[in-house]
Coordinates of C-alpha atoms in Angstrom, one line a residue:
Chain A
M30 CA 43.2 -30.8 43.4
D31 CA 40.1 -32.8 42.8
K32 CA 38.7 -30.2 40.4
R33 CA 41.8 -30.2 38.4
N34 CA 41.8 -34.0 38.1
I35 CA 38.2 -34.0 37.0
F36 CA 38.9 -31.3 34.5
T37 CA 41.8 -33.2 32.9
I38 CA 39.8 -36.4 32.7
L39 CA 37.0 -34.6 31.0
L40 CA 39.3 -32.9 28.7
F41 CA 41.0 -36.2 27.8
Q42 CA 37.6 -37.7 27.1
L43 CA 36.5 -34.8 25.0
T44 CA 39.6 -35.0 22.9
T45 CA 39.1 -38.7 22.3
I46 CA 35.6 -38.1 21.2
V47 CA 36.6 -35.3 18.9
I48 CA 39.7 -37.0 17.4
G49 CA 38.9 -39.9 15.2
K50 CA 35.6 -41.2 16.6
H51 CA 33.3 -39.4 14.2
V52 CA 33.1 -41.9 11.4
P53 CA 30.3 -42.5 9.1
V54 CA 28.3 -45.8 8.8
I55 CA 26.7 -46.5 5.4
G56 CA 24.6 -49.6 5.1
W57 CA 22.7 -51.2 2.3
S58 CA 20.8 -54.4 2.1
N59 CA 19.1 -56.4 -0.6
S60 CA 17.1 -58.4 1.9
R61 CA 13.3 -58.5 1.0
T62 CA 12.4 -57.7 4.6
R63 CA 13.8 -54.2 4.2
L64 CA 16.0 -54.4 7.2
L65 CA 17.3 -50.8 7.0
E66 CA 14.1 -48.9 6.5
K67 CA 12.0 -47.2 9.1
T68 CA 15.0 -46.4 11.2
P69 CA 14.9 -43.2 13.3
T70 CA 15.8 -40.0 11.5
I71 CA 19.0 -38.5 12.7
P72 CA 19.2 -34.7 12.9
A73 CA 22.2 -33.2 11.1
G74 CA 25.3 -33.0 13.2
H75 CA 23.9 -35.5 15.7
F76 CA 26.5 -38.0 17.0
V77 CA 25.3 -41.5 17.3
N78 CA 26.9 -43.4 20.1
S79 CA 27.3 -47.1 20.4
D80 CA 24.2 -47.8 22.4
F81 CA 22.0 -46.0 20.0
L82 CA 23.6 -47.7 17.0
Q83 CA 23.1 -51.1 18.6
K84 CA 19.6 -50.6 19.8
N85 CA 18.1 -49.1 16.6
Y86 CA 20.2 -50.6 13.8
L87 CA 22.3 -53.6 14.7
D88 CA 19.6 -55.3 16.8
R89 CA 17.3 -55.3 13.7
L90 CA 20.0 -56.9 11.7
V91 CA 20.7 -59.7 14.2
A92 CA 17.0 -60.2 15.2
S93 CA 15.8 -60.8 11.7
T94 CA 14.5 -64.3 11.3
A95 CA 15.5 -64.7 7.7
P96 CA 19.2 -65.8 7.5
H97 CA 21.4 -63.4 5.7
N98 CA 25.0 -62.4 5.5
I99 CA 26.2 -59.3 7.2
C100 CA 29.3 -57.9 5.6
V101 CA 31.2 -55.2 7.4
F102 CA 33.8 -53.1 5.7
V103 CA 36.2 -51.3 8.1
I104 CA 38.4 -48.9 6.3
D105 CA 41.3 -47.5 8.2
K106 CA 40.5 -43.8 7.5
L107 CA 37.2 -42.4 6.2
S108 CA 35.0 -39.4 6.9
I109 CA 31.7 -38.3 5.6
D110 CA 33.4 -35.3 4.0
D111 CA 35.6 -37.6 2.0
I112 CA 32.5 -39.4 0.8
T113 CA 30.6 -36.3 -0.3
K114 CA 33.6 -34.7 -1.8
Y115 CA 35.0 -37.5 -3.8
S116 CA 31.7 -39.0 -4.9
D117 CA 30.4 -35.8 -6.5
A118 CA 27.4 -36.1 -4.2
Y119 CA 25.6 -32.9 -4.9
N120 CA 25.5 -33.3 -8.6
S121 CA 22.4 -35.1 -9.6
D122 CA 23.7 -36.4 -12.9
S123 CA 27.0 -37.7 -11.6
T124 CA 28.1 -41.3 -11.7
G125 CA 29.8 -41.1 -8.3
N126 CA 33.3 -40.2 -9.4
A127 CA 35.7 -42.0 -7.1
L128 CA 32.9 -43.9 -5.3
A129 CA 31.0 -45.1 -8.4
N130 CA 30.6 -48.6 -7.2
L131 CA 29.4 -47.6 -3.8
R132 CA 26.8 -45.4 -5.5
V133 CA 25.7 -48.3 -7.7
A134 CA 25.4 -50.5 -4.7
L135 CA 23.4 -48.0 -2.7
E136 CA 21.0 -47.3 -5.6
S137 CA 20.4 -50.9 -6.5
S138 CA 19.9 -52.0 -2.9
V139 CA 16.4 -52.5 -1.4
S140 CA 17.1 -50.4 1.7
S141 CA 19.9 -48.3 2.8
I142 CA 21.0 -45.9 5.5
V143 CA 23.7 -43.2 5.9
L144 CA 24.8 -42.2 9.3
P145 CA 27.3 -39.4 9.1
S146 CA 28.8 -39.4 12.6
V147 CA 28.9 -42.6 14.6
D148 CA 31.0 -44.3 17.2
S149 CA 31.4 -47.6 15.4
S150 CA 34.3 -49.0 17.4
E151 CA 32.1 -51.8 18.9
L152 CA 30.1 -52.5 15.7
G153 CA 32.1 -55.5 14.6
S154 CA 32.4 -57.1 18.0
Y155 CA 28.7 -56.6 18.8
L156 CA 27.6 -58.2 15.6
S157 CA 30.0 -61.1 16.0
S158 CA 28.8 -61.8 19.5
K159 CA 25.1 -61.7 18.7
V160 CA 24.9 -63.6 15.5
N161 CA 24.3 -67.4 15.4
G162 CA 26.4 -68.2 12.3
Q163 CA 30.0 -67.9 11.3
V164 CA 32.2 -64.9 12.0
I165 CA 34.9 -64.5 9.4
E166 CA 37.6 -61.8 9.5
L167 CA 39.4 -61.1 6.2
S168 CA 41.7 -58.5 4.9
D169 CA 41.9 -59.3 1.3
P170 CA 38.7 -58.7 -0.7
S171 CA 39.3 -61.5 -3.2
S172 CA 39.6 -64.1 -0.5
L173 CA 35.8 -64.2 0.0
K174 CA 35.5 -66.4 -3.1
G175 CA 36.7 -69.6 -1.6
K176 CA 34.8 -69.4 1.6
S177 CA 31.7 -71.4 2.0
L178 CA 29.0 -69.9 4.2
D179 CA 26.1 -71.7 5.9
A180 CA 23.0 -70.4 4.1
T181 CA 20.7 -71.2 7.0
K182 CA 22.3 -69.0 9.5
T183 CA 23.2 -65.4 9.7
N184 CA 26.9 -64.9 9.1
V185 CA 29.2 -62.0 9.7
I186 CA 32.1 -61.2 7.4
I187 CA 34.4 -58.4 8.6
F188 CA 36.8 -56.9 6.1
Q189 CA 39.6 -54.8 7.5
L190 CA 40.6 -52.8 4.5
T191 CA 43.8 -50.7 4.5
T192 CA 44.4 -48.3 1.6
S193 CA 48.0 -47.8 0.7
P194 CA 48.8 -44.2 1.5
D195 CA 48.9 -42.3 -1.7
T196 CA 50.9 -39.1 -1.8
N197 CA 49.0 -38.0 -4.9
G198 CA 45.9 -37.5 -2.8
R199 CA 43.0 -38.8 -0.9
E200 CA 41.0 -39.4 -4.0
N201 CA 43.1 -42.3 -5.2
E202 CA 42.9 -43.9 -1.8
I203 CA 39.1 -43.6 -1.9
R204 CA 39.1 -45.1 -5.4
E205 CA 41.1 -48.0 -4.2
A206 CA 38.7 -48.6 -1.3
D207 CA 35.9 -48.4 -3.8
K208 CA 37.4 -51.1 -6.0
M209 CA 37.8 -53.4 -3.0
I210 CA 34.2 -52.9 -2.1
E211 CA 33.2 -53.7 -5.7
V212 CA 35.1 -57.0 -5.7
V213 CA 33.3 -58.1 -2.5
M214 CA 29.9 -56.9 -3.8
S215 CA 30.1 -58.8 -6.9
E216 CA 30.9 -61.9 -4.9
L217 CA 28.0 -61.2 -2.5
N218 CA 25.6 -60.6 -5.3
S219 CA 26.4 -64.0 -6.8
M220 CA 25.4 -65.7 -3.5
S221 CA 21.8 -66.7 -3.1
T222 CA 21.3 -65.5 0.4
P223 CA 20.5 -61.8 0.9
Y224 CA 23.2 -59.7 2.4
T225 CA 23.5 -56.5 4.4
A226 CA 26.7 -54.5 3.9
L227 CA 27.9 -51.9 6.4
L228 CA 30.7 -49.5 5.5
T229 CA 32.5 -47.8 8.3
A230 CA 36.0 -46.8 9.4
Q231 CA 38.4 -47.0 12.3
Q232 CA 38.9 -43.4 12.5
A233 CA 38.3 -40.2 10.8
P234 CA 41.2 -38.6 8.9
I235 CA 42.8 -35.8 10.9
K236 CA 41.9 -32.6 9.2
K237 CA 44.6 -30.3 8.1
K238 CA 44.2 -26.8 9.6
L239 CA 43.6 -24.1 7.0
T240 CA 46.5 -21.7 6.9
V241 CA 47.6 -19.0 4.7
N242 CA 51.2 -18.6 3.7
S243 CA 51.8 -15.0 4.7
K244 CA 54.6 -14.7 2.3
D245 CA 52.3 -14.9 -0.7
S246 CA 49.6 -12.7 0.5
V247 CA 51.4 -9.7 2.0
K248 CA 50.1 -7.0 -0.2
V249 CA 46.4 -7.8 0.2
S250 CA 45.2 -7.4 3.7
R251 CA 46.0 -5.3 6.8
H252 CA 45.7 -8.0 9.4
I253 CA 48.1 -10.8 10.1
L254 CA 46.7 -14.2 9.1
E255 CA 47.9 -17.3 10.7
S256 CA 51.0 -18.4 8.9
D257 CA 52.4 -21.9 8.3
I258 CA 53.8 -23.6 11.3
Q259 CA 57.2 -22.1 11.6
D260 CA 60.3 -24.2 12.1
D261 CA 61.7 -21.4 14.2
K262 CA 64.6 -21.0 11.7
F263 CA 65.6 -17.6 10.6
F264 CA 68.5 -15.6 9.1
F265 CA 70.3 -13.7 11.9
A266 CA 73.5 -11.9 12.3
N267 CA 74.8 -9.7 15.1
Y268 CA 78.0 -7.9 15.6
T269 CA 79.1 -6.5 19.0
E270 CA 81.9 -4.3 19.8
A271 CA 82.7 -2.3 22.9
A272 CA 80.7 0.7 22.0
C273 CA 78.3 -0.5 19.4
K274 CA 76.0 -3.3 18.5
V275 CA 74.5 -4.2 15.1
F276 CA 71.6 -6.6 14.6
F277 CA 70.3 -8.0 11.3
Y278 CA 67.3 -10.3 11.2
S279 CA 65.3 -11.7 8.3
E280 CA 63.0 -14.6 8.4
S281 CA 64.2 -15.8 5.0
V282 CA 66.4 -14.3 2.3
I283 CA 66.0 -15.4 -1.2
A284 CA 68.3 -14.5 -4.1
E285 CA 66.6 -14.5 -7.4
T286 CA 69.0 -15.5 -10.2
A287 CA 68.4 -16.1 -13.8
D288 CA 68.0 -19.8 -13.2
G289 CA 65.6 -19.6 -10.3
K290 CA 65.3 -18.7 -6.6
V291 CA 68.1 -19.6 -4.2
S292 CA 67.0 -19.7 -0.6
L293 CA 69.9 -18.6 1.7
P294 CA 70.5 -20.7 4.8
Q295 CA 68.4 -19.7 7.8
E296 CA 70.9 -19.8 10.6
T297 CA 73.1 -17.4 12.5
W298 CA 75.6 -16.0 10.1
D299 CA 79.2 -15.1 10.8
T300 CA 80.1 -11.4 11.2
T301 CA 83.9 -11.5 11.3
G302 CA 85.3 -8.6 9.3
S303 CA 82.7 -6.1 10.3
N304 CA 83.6 -3.0 12.2
C305 CA 81.6 -0.1 13.5
T306 CA 82.0 3.4 14.9
A307 CA 79.5 5.9 16.3
E308 CA 78.6 7.1 12.8
S309 CA 79.3 4.3 10.4
V310 CA 79.0 0.6 10.3
L311 CA 80.5 -2.0 8.0
L312 CA 78.5 -5.2 8.3
V313 CA 79.9 -8.3 6.7
M314 CA 77.8 -11.4 7.0
S315 CA 79.2 -14.6 5.6
N316 CA 78.1 -18.2 5.5
N317 CA 80.4 -21.0 4.4
N318 CA 78.4 -24.0 5.6
G319 CA 76.9 -26.1 2.9
T320 CA 77.8 -26.4 -0.7
N321 CA 77.7 -22.7 -1.5
S322 CA 79.2 -19.9 0.4
Y323 CA 77.5 -16.5 0.6
K324 CA 78.5 -13.1 1.8
F325 CA 76.7 -9.8 2.3
E326 CA 78.7 -6.5 2.8
M327 CA 76.7 -3.5 3.8
E328 CA 78.1 0.0 4.4
I329 CA 75.8 1.9 6.8
Q330 CA 76.3 5.6 7.2
L331 CA 74.7 8.1 9.6
D332 CA 74.2 11.4 7.8
K333 CA 74.1 14.9 9.3
Y334 CA 70.3 14.7 9.9
K335 CA 70.8 11.6 12.0
F336 CA 69.2 9.2 9.6
W337 CA 71.1 6.1 8.7
N338 CA 71.0 4.3 5.3
V339 CA 72.7 1.5 3.6
N340 CA 74.7 3.4 1.0
K341 CA 76.5 0.4 -0.5
A342 CA 75.5 -3.2 -0.3
T343 CA 77.0 -6.2 -2.2
F344 CA 76.0 -9.8 -2.3
S345 CA 78.5 -12.5 -3.2
M346 CA 77.8 -16.1 -4.0
G347 CA 80.1 -18.9 -5.0
T348 CA 81.6 -22.3 -4.5
N349 CA 85.1 -23.4 -3.6
G350 CA 86.7 -20.1 -3.0
T351 CA 85.6 -18.4 -6.2
Q352 CA 83.0 -15.8 -5.4
L353 CA 81.1 -13.6 -7.7
K354 CA 79.9 -10.2 -6.5
Q355 CA 76.9 -8.1 -7.3
A356 CA 76.0 -4.6 -5.9
I357 CA 72.4 -4.4 -4.7
D358 CA 70.3 -1.3 -3.9
M359 CA 69.2 -1.3 -0.2
T360 CA 68.6 2.5 0.1
F361 CA 65.0 2.0 1.0
V362 CA 66.0 1.4 4.6
E363 CA 66.5 5.0 5.5
T364 CA 65.6 5.4 9.2
P365 CA 66.4 7.7 12.0
E366 CA 69.2 6.8 14.3
Q367 CA 67.2 5.5 17.3
F368 CA 64.8 3.3 15.4
S369 CA 65.1 -0.1 13.7
Y370 CA 63.9 -0.7 10.2
H371 CA 61.3 -3.3 9.6
C372 CA 59.6 -4.5 6.4
V373 CA 57.5 -7.5 5.8
Q374 CA 58.6 -8.0 2.3
S375 CA 61.2 -6.0 0.5
E376 CA 63.5 -6.4 -2.5
A377 CA 67.0 -5.2 -3.1
K378 CA 67.4 -4.9 -6.8
S379 CA 70.8 -5.3 -8.4
T380 CA 72.4 -2.1 -9.6
G381 CA 75.6 -1.1 -11.2
S382 CA 78.2 -3.6 -12.3
G383 CA 78.8 -7.1 -11.0
D384 CA 79.8 -10.5 -12.2
L385 CA 77.1 -12.4 -10.3
K386 CA 73.9 -12.5 -12.4
I387 CA 71.1 -12.0 -9.9
K388 CA 68.1 -9.9 -10.4
K389 CA 67.3 -9.1 -6.8
V390 CA 67.5 -10.2 -3.3
I391 CA 64.2 -10.7 -1.5
F392 CA 64.0 -10.2 2.3
N393 CA 61.0 -11.6 4.1
D394 CA 60.3 -10.0 7.4
L395 CA 63.5 -7.9 7.5
Q396 CA 64.4 -6.1 10.7
M397 CA 67.8 -4.4 11.1
Q398 CA 69.3 -1.8 13.5
P399 CA 72.9 -0.6 13.4
F400 CA 72.8 2.1 16.1
K401 CA 71.4 2.7 19.5
I402 CA 70.5 -0.8 20.4
E403 CA 69.4 -0.9 24.1
N404 CA 68.7 -3.9 26.3
N405 CA 69.7 -6.3 23.5
Q406 CA 66.4 -5.7 21.8
F407 CA 65.4 -4.0 18.6
S408 CA 64.1 -0.5 19.2
Y409 CA 60.8 0.8 17.9
P410 CA 60.5 -0.2 14.3
N411 CA 60.3 2.2 11.4
D412 CA 57.9 0.2 9.3
C413 CA 58.0 0.3 5.6
I414 CA 54.2 0.1 5.5
G415 CA 52.5 3.3 6.8
F416 CA 49.1 3.6 8.4
F417 CA 47.5 4.5 5.2
S418 CA 48.7 3.0 1.9
E419 CA 48.6 4.7 -1.4
G420 CA 45.4 3.2 -2.3
I421 CA 43.7 4.4 0.9
W422 CA 45.0 7.9 0.3
M423 CA 43.7 8.0 -3.2
G424 CA 40.3 6.8 -2.1
L425 CA 40.2 9.3 0.7
V426 CA 41.2 12.3 -1.5
T427 CA 38.6 11.5 -4.2
G428 CA 36.0 10.6 -1.7
L429 CA 36.5 13.7 0.3
I430 CA 36.2 15.9 -2.8
V431 CA 33.0 14.2 -3.8
I432 CA 31.5 14.5 -0.3
L433 CA 32.4 18.1 -0.1
I434 CA 30.6 18.9 -3.3
L435 CA 27.6 16.9 -2.1
A436 CA 27.6 18.7 1.2
F437 CA 27.8 22.0 -0.5
G438 CA 24.9 21.2 -2.8
F439 CA 22.9 19.8 0.1
G440 CA 23.5 23.0 2.1
M441 CA 22.2 25.0 -0.8
L442 CA 19.1 22.9 -1.0
A443 CA 18.6 23.2 2.7
S444 CA 18.7 27.0 2.6
L445 CA 15.8 27.3 0.2
S446 CA 13.0 29.2 1.6
V447 CA 9.5 30.2 0.7
M448 CA 8.8 33.8 -0.1
D449 CA 6.9 35.0 2.9
K450 CA 7.8 38.6 2.9
F451 CA 4.3 39.8 2.1
D452 CA 2.5 37.2 4.1
D453 CA 0.1 38.7 6.6
P454 CA -1.3 36.0 8.8
K455 CA -4.2 38.2 9.9
G456 CA -5.0 39.6 6.4
K457 CA -7.2 38.5 3.6
T458 CA -6.4 35.0 2.3
I459 CA -6.1 34.6 -1.5
T460 CA -9.2 33.1 -3.1
V461 CA -9.0 31.4 -6.5
A462 CA -12.2 31.5 -8.5
Q463 CA -13.4 28.0 -9.2
S464 CA -14.1 27.5 -12.8
S465 CA -17.2 25.3 -13.4
E466 CA -16.1 22.8 -16.1
Chain B
M18 CA 20.9 23.1 11.5
S19 CA 22.2 26.1 9.6
V20 CA 25.2 26.0 7.3
A21 CA 27.3 28.0 9.7
R22 CA 26.7 25.6 12.6
V23 CA 27.4 22.6 10.5
A24 CA 30.6 24.2 9.3
Y25 CA 31.7 25.1 12.8
V26 CA 31.0 21.7 14.2
S27 CA 32.7 19.7 11.4
S28 CA 35.7 22.0 11.2
S29 CA 36.3 21.8 14.9
I30 CA 36.1 18.0 14.9
I31 CA 38.4 17.7 12.0
T32 CA 40.9 20.1 13.6
A33 CA 40.8 18.1 16.8
I34 CA 41.6 14.9 15.0
V35 CA 44.4 16.5 13.0
V36 CA 45.9 18.1 16.0
G37 CA 45.7 14.9 17.9
I38 CA 47.4 12.9 15.2
L39 CA 50.1 15.6 14.9
L40 CA 50.7 15.6 18.6
Y41 CA 51.1 11.8 18.6
Y42 CA 53.7 11.9 15.9
T43 CA 55.5 14.8 17.5
L44 CA 55.7 13.2 21.0
T45 CA 56.9 9.9 19.7
D46 CA 59.6 11.5 17.5
Q47 CA 58.0 10.2 14.3
L48 CA 57.3 13.4 12.5
Y49 CA 59.5 12.2 9.7
R50 CA 56.7 9.8 8.7
I51 CA 54.4 12.7 7.8
D52 CA 55.9 12.8 4.3
I53 CA 54.2 15.1 1.9
G54 CA 56.7 14.2 -0.7
W55 CA 55.7 10.6 -0.4
F56 CA 52.1 11.6 -0.7
L57 CA 52.7 13.5 -3.9
T58 CA 54.9 10.9 -5.5
S59 CA 53.0 7.8 -4.5
L60 CA 49.5 8.7 -5.4
S61 CA 49.0 7.6 -9.0
P62 CA 49.2 10.3 -11.6
Y63 CA 46.1 8.7 -13.1
M64 CA 44.2 9.8 -10.1
W65 CA 45.3 13.4 -10.5
A66 CA 44.6 13.4 -14.2
N67 CA 41.2 11.9 -13.8
L68 CA 40.3 14.3 -11.0
G69 CA 41.3 17.1 -13.4
I70 CA 39.0 15.8 -16.1
A71 CA 36.2 15.3 -13.6
S72 CA 36.5 18.7 -12.1
S73 CA 36.7 20.3 -15.6
I74 CA 33.4 18.9 -16.7
S75 CA 31.6 18.8 -13.4
F76 CA 32.4 22.3 -12.1
S77 CA 31.6 23.8 -15.5
V78 CA 28.3 22.1 -15.5
I79 CA 27.5 23.3 -12.0
G80 CA 28.3 26.8 -13.1
A81 CA 26.2 26.5 -16.2
A82 CA 23.3 25.0 -14.3
W83 CA 23.4 27.7 -11.7
G84 CA 23.4 30.4 -14.3
I85 CA 20.6 28.8 -16.3
F86 CA 18.3 28.4 -13.4
T87 CA 18.9 31.9 -12.2
T88 CA 18.2 33.4 -15.6
G89 CA 15.5 30.9 -16.5
T90 CA 13.4 31.7 -13.5
S91 CA 13.6 35.4 -14.2
I92 CA 12.7 35.0 -17.9
V93 CA 9.8 32.7 -17.1
G94 CA 8.5 34.9 -14.3
G95 CA 8.9 38.1 -16.3
G96 CA 7.4 36.5 -19.3
V97 CA 4.1 36.0 -17.6
K98 CA 3.5 39.8 -17.7
T99 CA 5.7 40.7 -20.7
P100 CA 5.8 37.8 -23.2
R101 CA 7.9 39.7 -25.7
I102 CA 11.1 39.2 -23.6
K103 CA 11.2 35.5 -23.9
T104 CA 12.8 35.0 -27.3
K105 CA 15.4 37.8 -27.0
N106 CA 16.6 36.7 -23.5
L107 CA 17.4 33.2 -24.6
I108 CA 20.7 34.6 -25.6
S109 CA 21.6 34.8 -21.9
I110 CA 20.8 31.1 -21.6
I111 CA 23.1 30.4 -24.6
F112 CA 26.0 32.3 -22.8
C113 CA 25.5 30.1 -19.8
E114 CA 25.4 26.9 -21.9
A115 CA 28.6 27.9 -23.7
V116 CA 30.3 27.6 -20.3
A117 CA 29.4 24.0 -20.1
I118 CA 30.6 23.4 -23.6
Y119 CA 34.0 24.8 -22.7
G120 CA 34.2 22.4 -19.9
I121 CA 33.3 19.4 -22.0
I122 CA 35.8 20.4 -24.7
I123 CA 38.6 20.5 -22.2
A124 CA 37.5 17.3 -20.7
I125 CA 37.7 15.5 -24.0
V126 CA 41.0 17.1 -25.0
V127 CA 42.6 16.2 -21.7
S128 CA 41.2 12.7 -21.6
N129 CA 42.7 12.0 -25.0
Q130 CA 46.1 12.6 -23.5
L131 CA 45.6 9.8 -21.0
E132 CA 47.6 6.8 -21.8
Q133 CA 49.0 3.8 -20.0
Y134 CA 52.6 4.1 -19.0
D135 CA 55.0 1.6 -17.5
T136 CA 54.4 2.0 -13.8
T137 CA 57.2 -0.4 -12.9
S138 CA 59.9 1.5 -14.6
T139 CA 62.8 2.8 -12.4
D140 CA 64.0 5.5 -14.8
P141 CA 63.6 8.8 -12.9
E142 CA 63.3 10.9 -16.0
Y143 CA 60.5 8.7 -17.4
L144 CA 58.6 8.7 -14.2
L145 CA 59.1 12.5 -13.8
K146 CA 57.6 13.0 -17.2
N147 CA 54.5 10.9 -16.4
Y148 CA 54.0 12.5 -13.0
T149 CA 54.3 15.9 -14.5
A150 CA 51.6 15.0 -17.0
G151 CA 49.3 13.8 -14.3
Y152 CA 49.7 17.0 -12.3
A153 CA 49.4 19.2 -15.4
M154 CA 46.1 17.5 -16.3
F155 CA 44.9 18.0 -12.8
G156 CA 45.8 21.7 -12.9
A157 CA 44.2 22.3 -16.3
G158 CA 41.0 20.6 -15.3
L159 CA 40.8 22.6 -12.1
T160 CA 41.5 25.9 -13.8
V161 CA 38.9 25.4 -16.4
G162 CA 36.4 24.0 -14.0
L163 CA 36.6 26.7 -11.4
S164 CA 36.7 29.6 -13.8
N165 CA 33.7 28.2 -15.6
L166 CA 31.9 27.7 -12.4
F167 CA 32.1 31.4 -11.4
C168 CA 31.6 32.5 -15.0
G169 CA 28.4 30.6 -15.1
I170 CA 27.1 32.1 -11.8
C171 CA 28.0 35.6 -13.0
V172 CA 26.4 35.3 -16.4
G173 CA 23.3 33.8 -14.8
I174 CA 22.8 36.7 -12.4
V175 CA 23.5 39.3 -15.0
G176 CA 21.1 37.5 -17.4
S177 CA 18.4 37.5 -14.8
G178 CA 18.8 41.2 -14.3
A179 CA 18.8 41.7 -18.1
A180 CA 15.5 39.8 -18.4
L181 CA 13.8 41.9 -15.7
A182 CA 15.2 45.2 -17.1
D183 CA 14.1 44.2 -20.5
A184 CA 10.7 43.6 -19.2
Q185 CA 10.5 47.1 -17.8
N186 CA 12.3 48.9 -20.7
P187 CA 13.2 47.3 -24.0
S188 CA 16.0 49.6 -24.8
L189 CA 18.0 48.4 -21.7
F190 CA 18.5 45.0 -23.1
V191 CA 21.4 45.7 -25.4
R192 CA 23.3 47.6 -22.7
V193 CA 23.0 44.9 -20.2
L194 CA 24.1 42.4 -22.8
I195 CA 27.5 44.1 -23.0
V196 CA 27.9 43.4 -19.3
E197 CA 27.1 39.8 -19.9
I198 CA 29.6 39.5 -22.7
F199 CA 32.4 40.7 -20.3
G200 CA 31.1 38.1 -17.9
S201 CA 31.4 35.2 -20.4
A202 CA 34.9 36.3 -21.5
I203 CA 36.3 35.2 -18.2
G204 CA 35.2 31.6 -18.9
L205 CA 37.0 31.8 -22.1
F206 CA 40.2 33.0 -20.3
G207 CA 40.0 29.8 -18.2
V208 CA 39.8 27.7 -21.3
I209 CA 42.8 29.3 -22.9
I210 CA 45.0 28.9 -19.9
G211 CA 43.8 25.3 -19.5
I212 CA 44.8 24.5 -23.0
L213 CA 48.2 26.1 -22.5
Q214 CA 48.7 24.1 -19.3
T215 CA 47.9 20.7 -20.8
T216 CA 49.1 20.6 -24.4
K217 CA 52.8 20.4 -23.6
F218 CA 52.4 17.3 -21.4
G219 CA 51.3 13.8 -22.0
F220 CA 51.7 10.3 -20.7
E221 CA 54.4 8.4 -22.4
A222 CA 53.6 4.8 -23.2
A223 CA 57.0 3.1 -23.4
S224 CA 60.2 4.0 -21.5

């Protein structure tokens, strides 16, 4: 019991450290006494905790005898990655892109520091408590103008900046923050007392996990990449009768019309109107919720070789009772009786006549089984993708031919031998007369 | 590591793998997935056509090279003692070289028939035409290549014998040359059949 409690406490602490506490601190100062130089070098990846920050950086600022203004910018969300990404940091001729003003401030300062990963939650309060002058907390950059600050004492000004969330991207949020910093800097520069500015954040932005949409990259790799967070919604239909069961599942079904792609509703569809026997199944799936109503009709037949196939399939789509039909070709699902058919991405093209103008119906992650369902589960799937794809076979055939030729040639070379028929180890050796030239 | 031992070991390993795979498919009732029809219709006809072109030129060159080195060593060796044989016996070398030239002619003729076709078409007649063209080119290339391979070996050995016989007795050369002419005719047969195989078929660009 004790071990478990300790573990959960540690885990909680670890998560709080990891989530949101790794914020950068960027400082610059125009004080002649070079307050921010000669600070200890931080190895890359090193996390600076509050004590270290206070002892090595903040104490220098408050202990300095010359009075100056300390201005702390606390942005709601910032990380060192944002700064390097949006300020074009690795390009030596850049002008700083979204953080142009910050760049100018850092370059024109007398001394500056950049700490990538700091716990700065107590920075503001520590400075406020140690300093002997005024402590002002503002949230609007332009409100610094009117304030009068005592020039003989060290004052602390804390700006809590919140960037309005911009759906267009982080870059615009950073640009906005940069503008606010610029307003304050111009005001600070106009004052006679030197200043030190510290830029930090309340928390680091939560990073989005990299995912790959498996629907777009199916034909490329063999392994399954992590797909987008599923909503657990899928297209499903089942029909059960006394002697037979039919399952139809597809993660999503998309009908491609001339105008665009229509995504069919991902819920359990109604199968009234279906019927099945031991050798043939008529599966009717309809959905009348929502504005459009859709219907699939599939005739599945078991042939004499005990392979089933969808001989005829139609798709209807319409509104308000008028439905237009189109025949689609699903004969790729040919499978033996006891297996289900599974395919990660398949298309049923429209064939023959029909009033509904669709090009094809795309099934993502289709799995269907009309016969021999046991234990309410799909049986072993007959997958549309085999072990070796066409490309692999082509490579193997050509490669094997080439290797065979090489092996043959190598064998011939290896069987070369020296003519030693008339060699007599105990006989006279050949002597070649040396010509004196 | 003799050739026999290597052949024994590699063939037994390959057989074991093949039997294992077949047993797996048989015992899980999935033999229907071993589909030779799928294999023949899915592999791109470009692969077959290009394999044909490659085999036509490469096997012919192997045959020619083999023949030339066989004859060449005999001519050079015999020419040490009997220098008069060297100019007359170059004709054997020319017969061997002709074999390589047959190969390159067919390779050029067949590769000129290669064209892009619409791979996404669903018209079975159109696809049939293009697949046939691919297989025809493969067959023609293989025909020409293999027949030139053996023709080259044959002409080479005969030419070597001709050189050595000529070195012994100059009147023998013309007789042996007749044997060599018969040998080189078989390469020509291969070229004729190869041309017949491939001229009727070609890739069709548009459906």
